[in-house]
XYZ file of N, CA and C in Angstrom:
558
model
N 17.829 -11.803 5.351
C 18.061 -12.313 6.663
C 16.791 -12.992 7.169
N 16.899 -14.208 7.638
C 15.719 -14.931 8.108
C 15.234 -14.354 9.441
N 13.959 -14.540 9.756
C 13.460 -14.046 11.038
C 14.163 -14.742 12.195
N 14.279 -14.036 13.300
C 14.951 -14.622 14.469
C 14.137 -15.771 15.039
N 12.815 -15.597 15.061
C 11.917 -16.670 15.482
C 10.716 -16.641 14.548
N 9.948 -17.703 14.483
C 8.756 -17.688 13.627
C 7.764 -16.596 14.020
N 7.775 -16.211 15.287
C 6.836 -15.197 15.752
C 7.186 -13.789 15.272
N 8.442 -13.549 14.893
C 8.844 -12.217 14.436
C 8.062 -11.786 13.195
N 7.857 -12.713 12.283
C 7.083 -12.400 11.080
C 5.635 -12.098 11.402
N 5.084 -12.854 12.343
C 3.695 -12.632 12.757
C 3.573 -11.296 13.482
N 4.511 -11.000 14.351
C 4.501 -9.734 15.078
C 4.632 -8.557 14.118
N 5.508 -8.678 13.144
C 5.683 -7.623 12.146
C 4.393 -7.404 11.362
N 3.725 -8.484 10.997
C 2.453 -8.374 10.271
C 1.399 -7.703 11.137
N 1.373 -8.015 12.420
C 0.421 -7.369 13.340
C 0.682 -5.873 13.434
N 1.936 -5.490 13.510
C 2.287 -4.068 13.563
C 1.882 -3.380 12.262
N 2.118 -4.043 11.140
C 1.739 -3.473 9.839
C 0.231 -3.255 9.761
N -0.547 -4.255 10.183
C -2.004 -4.137 10.184
C -2.434 -3.022 11.136
N -1.828 -2.972 12.309
C -2.161 -1.927 13.275
C -1.897 -0.535 12.737
N -0.789 -0.362 12.048
C -0.470 0.939 11.448
C -1.500 1.308 10.382
N -1.883 0.333 9.573
C -2.876 0.598 8.531
C -4.216 0.988 9.151
N -4.629 0.272 10.170
C -5.915 0.536 10.810
C -5.919 1.873 11.544
N -4.787 2.258 12.088
C -4.680 3.531 12.805
C -4.409 4.697 11.856
N -4.338 4.389 10.559
C -4.060 5.398 9.527
C -2.720 6.095 9.764
N -1.752 5.307 10.188
C -0.387 5.796 10.350
C 0.412 5.223 9.191
N 0.763 6.050 8.221
C 1.397 5.510 7.012
C 2.775 4.919 7.271
N 2.873 3.638 7.052
C 4.154 2.924 7.134
C 4.200 1.972 5.955
N 5.354 1.868 5.346
C 5.490 0.964 4.208
C 5.883 -0.416 4.701
N 5.625 -1.396 3.855
C 5.996 -2.771 4.153
C 7.495 -2.857 4.426
N 8.267 -2.147 3.627
C 9.720 -2.156 3.768
C 10.158 -1.585 5.122
N 9.524 -0.504 5.560
C 9.878 0.094 6.850
C 9.633 -0.868 8.004
N 8.485 -1.498 8.005
C 8.154 -2.435 9.084
C 9.102 -3.626 9.047
N 9.352 -4.149 7.860
C 10.250 -5.305 7.736
C 11.643 -4.974 8.263
N 12.171 -3.814 7.888
C 13.500 -3.429 8.354
C 13.541 -3.244 9.864
N 12.535 -2.581 10.407
C 12.556 -2.312 11.841
C 12.370 -3.580 12.672
N 11.699 -4.573 12.111
C 11.454 -5.815 12.846
C 12.487 -6.897 12.542
N 13.365 -6.653 11.587
C 14.407 -7.628 11.270
C 13.897 -8.850 10.534
N 12.852 -8.671 9.716
C 12.338 -9.764 8.891
C 12.427 -9.345 7.429
N 12.319 -10.300 6.541
C 12.338 -9.976 5.121
C 10.962 -9.474 4.693
N 10.938 -8.710 3.610
C 9.663 -8.251 3.065
C 8.811 -9.443 2.646
N 9.467 -10.465 2.132
C 8.756 -11.669 1.699
C 8.054 -12.334 2.882
N 8.763 -12.474 3.986
C 8.182 -13.084 5.186
C 7.039 -12.231 5.722
N 7.236 -10.931 5.795
C 6.193 -10.033 6.273
C 4.973 -10.099 5.366
N 5.190 -10.062 4.072
C 4.093 -10.136 3.115
C 3.325 -11.444 3.227
N 4.043 -12.524 3.398
C 3.415 -13.837 3.528
C 2.551 -13.906 4.791
N 3.087 -13.420 5.891
C 2.346 -13.427 7.162
C 1.142 -12.480 7.090
N 1.331 -11.334 6.441
C 0.235 -10.372 6.288
C -0.904 -10.982 5.468
N -0.577 -11.630 4.366
C -1.614 -12.257 3.529
C -2.336 -13.381 4.269
N -1.589 -14.143 5.072
C -2.214 -15.208 5.855
C -3.190 -14.616 6.874
N -2.790 -13.513 7.514
C -3.680 -12.851 8.472
C -4.904 -12.285 7.766
N -4.664 -11.724 6.613
C -5.757 -11.132 5.838
C -6.791 -12.205 5.479
N -6.315 -13.354 5.086
C -7.197 -14.463 4.729
C -7.929 -14.987 5.960
N -7.203 -15.154 7.055
C -7.780 -15.703 8.282
C -8.829 -14.775 8.891
N -8.516 -13.483 8.947
C -9.401 -12.541 9.630
C -10.304 -11.771 8.670
N -10.124 -11.990 7.385
C -10.971 -11.439 6.329
C -11.139 -9.925 6.414
N -10.037 -9.209 6.600
C -10.157 -7.763 6.514
C -10.002 -7.352 5.070
N -10.499 -6.165 4.733
C -10.674 -5.740 3.350
C -9.420 -5.684 2.515
N -9.601 -5.936 1.225
C -8.521 -5.810 0.257
C -8.897 -4.885 -0.874
N -10.175 -4.613 -1.071
C -10.594 -3.878 -2.251
C -11.037 -2.465 -2.023
N -10.651 -1.843 -0.927
C -11.064 -0.469 -0.697
C -12.362 -0.428 0.082
N -13.088 0.657 -0.078
C -14.304 0.826 0.681
C -13.999 1.363 2.060
N -15.035 1.451 2.885
C -14.861 2.035 4.208
C -13.902 1.235 5.087
N -14.031 -0.075 5.068
C -13.193 -0.891 5.944
C -12.037 -1.548 5.209
N -11.848 -1.220 3.939
C -10.789 -1.845 3.155
C -9.436 -1.252 3.440
N -8.412 -1.899 2.908
C -7.053 -1.448 3.128
C -6.574 -0.447 2.088
N -7.255 -0.352 0.946
C -6.763 0.513 -0.124
C -6.662 1.958 0.329
N -7.638 2.419 1.136
C -7.603 3.801 1.583
C -6.698 3.998 2.790
N -6.170 2.925 3.352
C -5.328 3.028 4.531
C -3.846 2.872 4.211
N -3.522 2.678 2.959
C -2.126 2.472 2.577
C -1.317 3.740 2.814
N -0.020 3.568 2.899
C 0.874 4.707 3.089
C 0.913 5.512 1.797
N 0.114 6.542 1.730
C 0.042 7.368 0.539
C 1.066 8.475 0.566
N 1.284 9.120 -0.578
C 2.292 10.177 -0.648
C 2.021 11.336 0.298
N 0.753 11.694 0.518
C 0.438 12.835 1.389
C 0.894 12.582 2.820
N 0.608 11.402 3.341
C 1.038 11.066 4.694
C 2.548 10.962 4.806
N 3.164 10.477 3.747
C 4.621 10.338 3.752
C 5.321 11.695 3.689
N 4.712 12.674 3.029
C 5.306 14.014 2.955
C 5.521 14.552 4.362
N 4.521 14.433 5.205
C 4.626 14.934 6.582
C 5.744 14.224 7.328
N 5.784 12.899 7.233
C 6.826 12.149 7.926
C 8.211 12.491 7.413
N 8.351 12.547 6.088
C 9.661 12.835 5.512
C 10.139 14.230 5.906
N 9.243 15.204 5.899
C 9.625 16.561 6.310
C 10.082 16.576 7.763
N 9.410 15.799 8.615
C 9.841 15.706 10.010
C 11.233 15.090 10.110
N 11.476 14.019 9.371
C 12.788 13.371 9.396
C 13.882 14.277 8.823
N 13.512 15.148 7.892
C 14.474 16.063 7.281
C 14.658 17.337 8.104
N 13.929 17.446 9.199
C 13.979 18.628 10.067
C 13.604 19.902 9.309
N 12.624 19.775 8.440
C 12.099 20.938 7.724
C 10.991 21.510 8.587
N 11.208 22.703 9.103
C 10.235 23.302 10.013
C 9.004 23.769 9.241
N 7.880 23.710 9.913
C 6.603 24.045 9.301
C 6.571 25.487 8.811
N 7.268 26.381 9.503
C 7.230 27.798 9.133
C 7.826 28.067 7.748
N 8.625 27.145 7.225
C 9.188 27.351 5.890
C 8.133 27.178 4.811
N 7.061 26.469 5.116
C 5.997 26.240 4.150
C 6.265 25.089 3.203
N 7.405 24.441 3.330
C 7.785 23.350 2.427
C 6.778 22.205 2.503
N 6.420 21.803 3.724
C 5.503 20.673 3.881
C 4.150 20.971 3.241
N 3.630 22.168 3.465
C 2.330 22.538 2.888
C 2.400 22.587 1.367
N 3.488 23.122 0.830
C 3.657 23.199 -0.622
C 3.781 21.799 -1.208
N 4.587 20.941 -0.573
C 4.756 19.578 -1.074
C 3.433 18.814 -1.031
N 2.652 19.010 0.029
C 1.344 18.353 0.131
C 0.416 18.832 -0.979
N 0.442 20.118 -1.264
C -0.386 20.663 -2.348
C 0.084 20.133 -3.701
N 1.384 20.011 -3.881
C 1.932 19.468 -5.131
C 1.476 18.021 -5.312
N 1.510 17.231 -4.235
C 1.047 15.838 -4.316
C -0.427 15.800 -4.723
N -1.235 16.642 -4.093
C -2.668 16.661 -4.401
C -2.922 17.090 -5.847
N -2.243 18.126 -6.295
C -2.425 18.621 -7.661
C -1.840 17.651 -8.686
N -0.751 16.981 -8.324
C -0.108 16.050 -9.257
C -1.041 14.905 -9.612
N -1.877 14.506 -8.672
C -2.840 13.438 -8.954
C -3.804 13.855 -10.060
N -4.030 15.158 -10.192
C -4.949 15.674 -11.203
C -4.285 15.961 -12.545
N -3.052 16.474 -12.519
C -2.450 16.976 -13.751
C -1.262 16.189 -14.286
N -0.649 15.346 -13.469
C 0.543 14.600 -13.908
C 0.216 13.121 -14.068
N 1.031 12.474 -14.849
C 0.905 11.031 -15.001
C 1.947 10.359 -14.111
N 1.577 10.154 -12.848
C 2.475 9.490 -11.911
C 1.957 8.115 -11.533
N 1.036 7.583 -12.343
C 0.487 6.257 -12.087
C 1.609 5.221 -12.105
N 1.554 4.321 -11.169
C 2.547 3.261 -11.100
C 3.777 3.638 -10.299
N 3.893 4.894 -9.901
C 5.033 5.311 -9.071
C 4.750 4.963 -7.628
N 5.776 4.568 -6.923
C 5.630 4.250 -5.511
C 5.318 5.531 -4.732
N 4.460 5.444 -3.721
C 4.141 6.629 -2.912
C 5.378 7.261 -2.283
N 6.356 6.437 -1.921
C 7.583 6.968 -1.329
C 8.327 7.851 -2.319
N 8.332 7.443 -3.577
C 9.015 8.208 -4.616
C 8.268 9.495 -4.941
N 6.946 9.422 -5.005
C 6.140 10.612 -5.282
C 6.323 11.638 -4.161
N 6.291 11.172 -2.916
C 6.481 12.074 -1.775
C 7.865 12.720 -1.825
N 8.893 11.931 -2.090
C 10.257 12.461 -2.155
C 10.395 13.477 -3.298
N 9.822 13.167 -4.450
C 9.878 14.093 -5.584
C 9.148 15.390 -5.297
N 8.009 15.307 -4.622
C 7.244 16.508 -4.282
C 8.001 17.380 -3.284
N 8.676 16.757 -2.332
C 9.463 17.532 -1.365
C 10.626 18.213 -2.063
N 11.297 17.506 -2.956
C 12.398 18.113 -3.704
C 11.895 19.300 -4.532
N 10.756 19.127 -5.206
C 10.129 20.181 -6.003
C 9.802 21.382 -5.108
N 9.200 21.118 -3.937
C 8.812 22.192 -3.019
C 10.032 22.922 -2.460
N 11.077 22.186 -2.140
C 12.303 22.826 -1.632
C 12.872 23.795 -2.658
N 12.946 23.363 -3.902
C 13.467 24.229 -4.958
C 12.548 25.425 -5.174
N 11.258 25.190 -5.180
C 10.266 26.240 -5.402
C 10.340 27.321 -4.327
N 10.616 26.920 -3.110
C 10.657 27.852 -1.985
C 12.060 28.395 -1.705
N 13.047 27.977 -2.482
C 14.393 28.528 -2.343
C 15.244 27.869 -1.277
N 14.889 26.672 -0.849
C 15.704 25.939 0.112
C 16.822 25.221 -0.640
N 17.987 25.129 -0.019
C 19.115 24.505 -0.709
C 18.790 23.073 -1.117
N 19.532 22.567 -2.061
C 19.324 21.222 -2.600
C 19.498 20.183 -1.498
N 18.452 19.441 -1.233
C 18.475 18.403 -0.203
C 18.267 17.027 -0.819
N 18.631 16.866 -2.090
C 18.350 15.624 -2.816
C 18.870 14.397 -2.079
N 20.107 14.426 -1.636
C 20.701 13.253 -0.996
C 19.943 12.881 0.271
N 19.627 13.886 1.109
C 18.898 13.626 2.351
C 17.488 13.130 2.069
N 16.821 13.727 1.080
C 15.463 13.315 0.725
C 15.457 11.864 0.266
N 16.411 11.495 -0.559
C 16.499 10.115 -1.044
C 16.780 9.147 0.104
N 17.622 9.560 1.024
C 17.947 8.723 2.167
C 16.701 8.468 3.025
N 15.965 9.521 3.328
C 14.757 9.398 4.146
C 13.682 8.599 3.416
N 13.561 8.821 2.104
C 12.537 8.134 1.316
C 12.905 6.722 0.914
N 14.146 6.349 1.127
C 14.577 5.006 0.758
C 14.546 4.779 -0.742
N 14.943 5.781 -1.498
C 14.916 5.686 -2.956
C 16.203 6.265 -3.529
N 16.353 6.201 -4.836
C 17.572 6.685 -5.478
C 17.336 8.058 -6.096
N 18.422 8.772 -6.333
C 18.331 10.102 -6.938
C 17.716 10.038 -8.329
N 18.061 9.022 -9.099
C 17.525 8.933 -10.463
C 16.014 8.707 -10.447
N 15.512 7.966 -9.481
C 14.081 7.733 -9.377
C 13.357 9.013 -8.987
N 13.908 9.754 -8.031
C 13.303 11.025 -7.622
C 13.383 12.020 -8.775
N 14.485 12.005 -9.515
C 14.611 12.895 -10.673
C 13.539 12.585 -11.714
N 13.161 11.321 -11.860
C 12.094 10.953 -12.787
C 10.768 11.577 -12.398
N 10.452 11.560 -11.111
C 9.224 12.201 -10.622
C 9.343 13.706 -10.789
N 10.498 14.252 -10.429
C 10.715 15.699 -10.562
C 10.540 16.140 -12.016
N 11.032 15.339 -12.951
C 10.886 15.652 -14.377
C 9.403 15.792 -14.753
N 8.593 14.851 -14.267
C 7.149 14.892 -14.547
C 6.505 16.109 -13.897
N 6.908 16.431 -12.677
C 6.366 17.600 -11.985
C 6.814 18.893 -12.662
N 8.068 18.939 -13.057
C 8.618 20.132 -13.710
C 7.893 20.414 -15.021
N 7.558 19.362 -15.750
C 6.870 19.529 -17.028
C 5.492 20.171 -16.846
N 4.873 19.953 -15.705
C 3.540 20.505 -15.421
C 3.583 21.599 -14.356
N 4.732 22.246 -14.188
C 4.925 23.204 -13.094
C 3.922 24.354 -13.099
N 3.561 24.839 -14.280
C 2.605 25.952 -14.365
C 1.248 25.542 -13.813
N 0.834 24.320 -14.107
C -0.463 23.828 -13.633
C -0.413 23.430 -12.155
N 0.736 22.962 -11.705
C 0.867 22.521 -10.319
C 0.854 23.683 -9.335
N 1.489 24.773 -9.715
C 1.641 25.906 -8.806
C 0.583 26.949 -9.142
N -0.460 26.924 -8.380
C -1.521 27.915 -8.537
C -1.198 29.080 -7.612
N -1.229 30.288 -8.140
C -0.849 31.450 -7.332
C -1.779 31.665 -6.150
N -3.042 31.245 -6.238
C -3.953 31.436 -5.111
C -3.643 30.482 -3.954
N -2.910 29.416 -4.203
C -2.558 28.460 -3.154
C -1.199 28.746 -2.529
N -0.366 29.497 -3.203
C 0.984 29.745 -2.728
C 1.173 31.233 -2.465
N 1.951 31.539 -1.449
C 2.229 32.929 -1.133
C 3.034 33.550 -2.273
N 2.534 34.652 -2.786
C 3.215 35.342 -3.884
C 4.575 35.824 -3.390
N 5.601 35.547 -4.147
C 6.954 35.961 -3.790
C 7.759 34.873 -3.115
N 7.131 34.055 -2.291
C 7.865 32.979 -1.621
C 8.063 31.794 -2.547
N 7.004 31.386 -3.228
C 7.091 30.264 -4.165
C 7.281 30.846 -5.563
N 8.476 30.622 -6.118
C 8.765 31.197 -7.435
C 9.205 30.104 -8.400
N 8.541 30.071 -9.546
C 8.848 29.062 -10.561
C 10.260 29.207 -11.120
N 10.801 30.421 -11.119
C 12.137 30.620 -11.683
C 13.236 29.977 -10.831
N 12.897 29.554 -9.627
C 13.876 28.863 -8.770
C 14.033 27.392 -9.137
N 13.062 26.834 -9.843
C 13.106 25.406 -10.175
C 14.217 25.119 -11.183
N 15.185 24.290 -10.824
C 16.240 23.949 -11.783
C 15.696 22.993 -12.844
N 16.170 23.118 -14.067
C 15.735 22.152 -15.090
C 16.154 20.744 -14.658
N 15.289 19.760 -14.904
C 15.649 18.393 -14.483
C 16.851 17.880 -15.268
N 17.632 17.029 -14.604
C 18.758 16.421 -15.284
C 18.218 15.337 -16.208
N 18.852 15.186 -17.311
C 18.425 14.183 -18.282
C 18.959 12.824 -17.876
N 18.178 11.806 -18.150
C 18.607 10.447 -17.871
C 19.791 10.105 -18.761
N 20.806 9.524 -18.192
C 21.991 9.163 -18.937
C 21.782 7.762 -19.531
N 21.835 7.632 -20.873
C 21.657 6.297 -21.464
C 22.773 5.364 -21.048
N 22.405 4.142 -20.769
C 23.392 3.158 -20.297
C 23.892 2.330 -21.456
């Protein structure tokens, strides 16, 4: 869908930059959808602003690499959207899984939205919460098969991911984790 006016793309890019600078994790797709512009238009306007105002692209203190919507920030937002209360411990467990996964799993190249969704699914199962796969995928804007791919990687390293000193003994149990579903060949 084309932008309603030429300014919509510019406004969307400004909001995206503002979110990045304020360290409020928002994805390009989220901003584009909420503003009614295409991702292509938003990306084009964002790059033009980046070139014009010369804000960072390569990381560092003022760069954008450290301000991107990472899986840790998305875990908190997704848990809020899923109405998972803090007292269940799901958010804390999922955040710890994301942090540990960076060390022990090969999730390079996965979108932060998918990693966050997979970690929440893993944490829900670990803590004994009913299967929320459909809701998690809806909130994360991803598919069940993609989240299952992340879950498969997390499940393979479950012993290393779940350190007993970080999780309450008895609440987080590895025996609750269902074996991942196998990918169906097409």
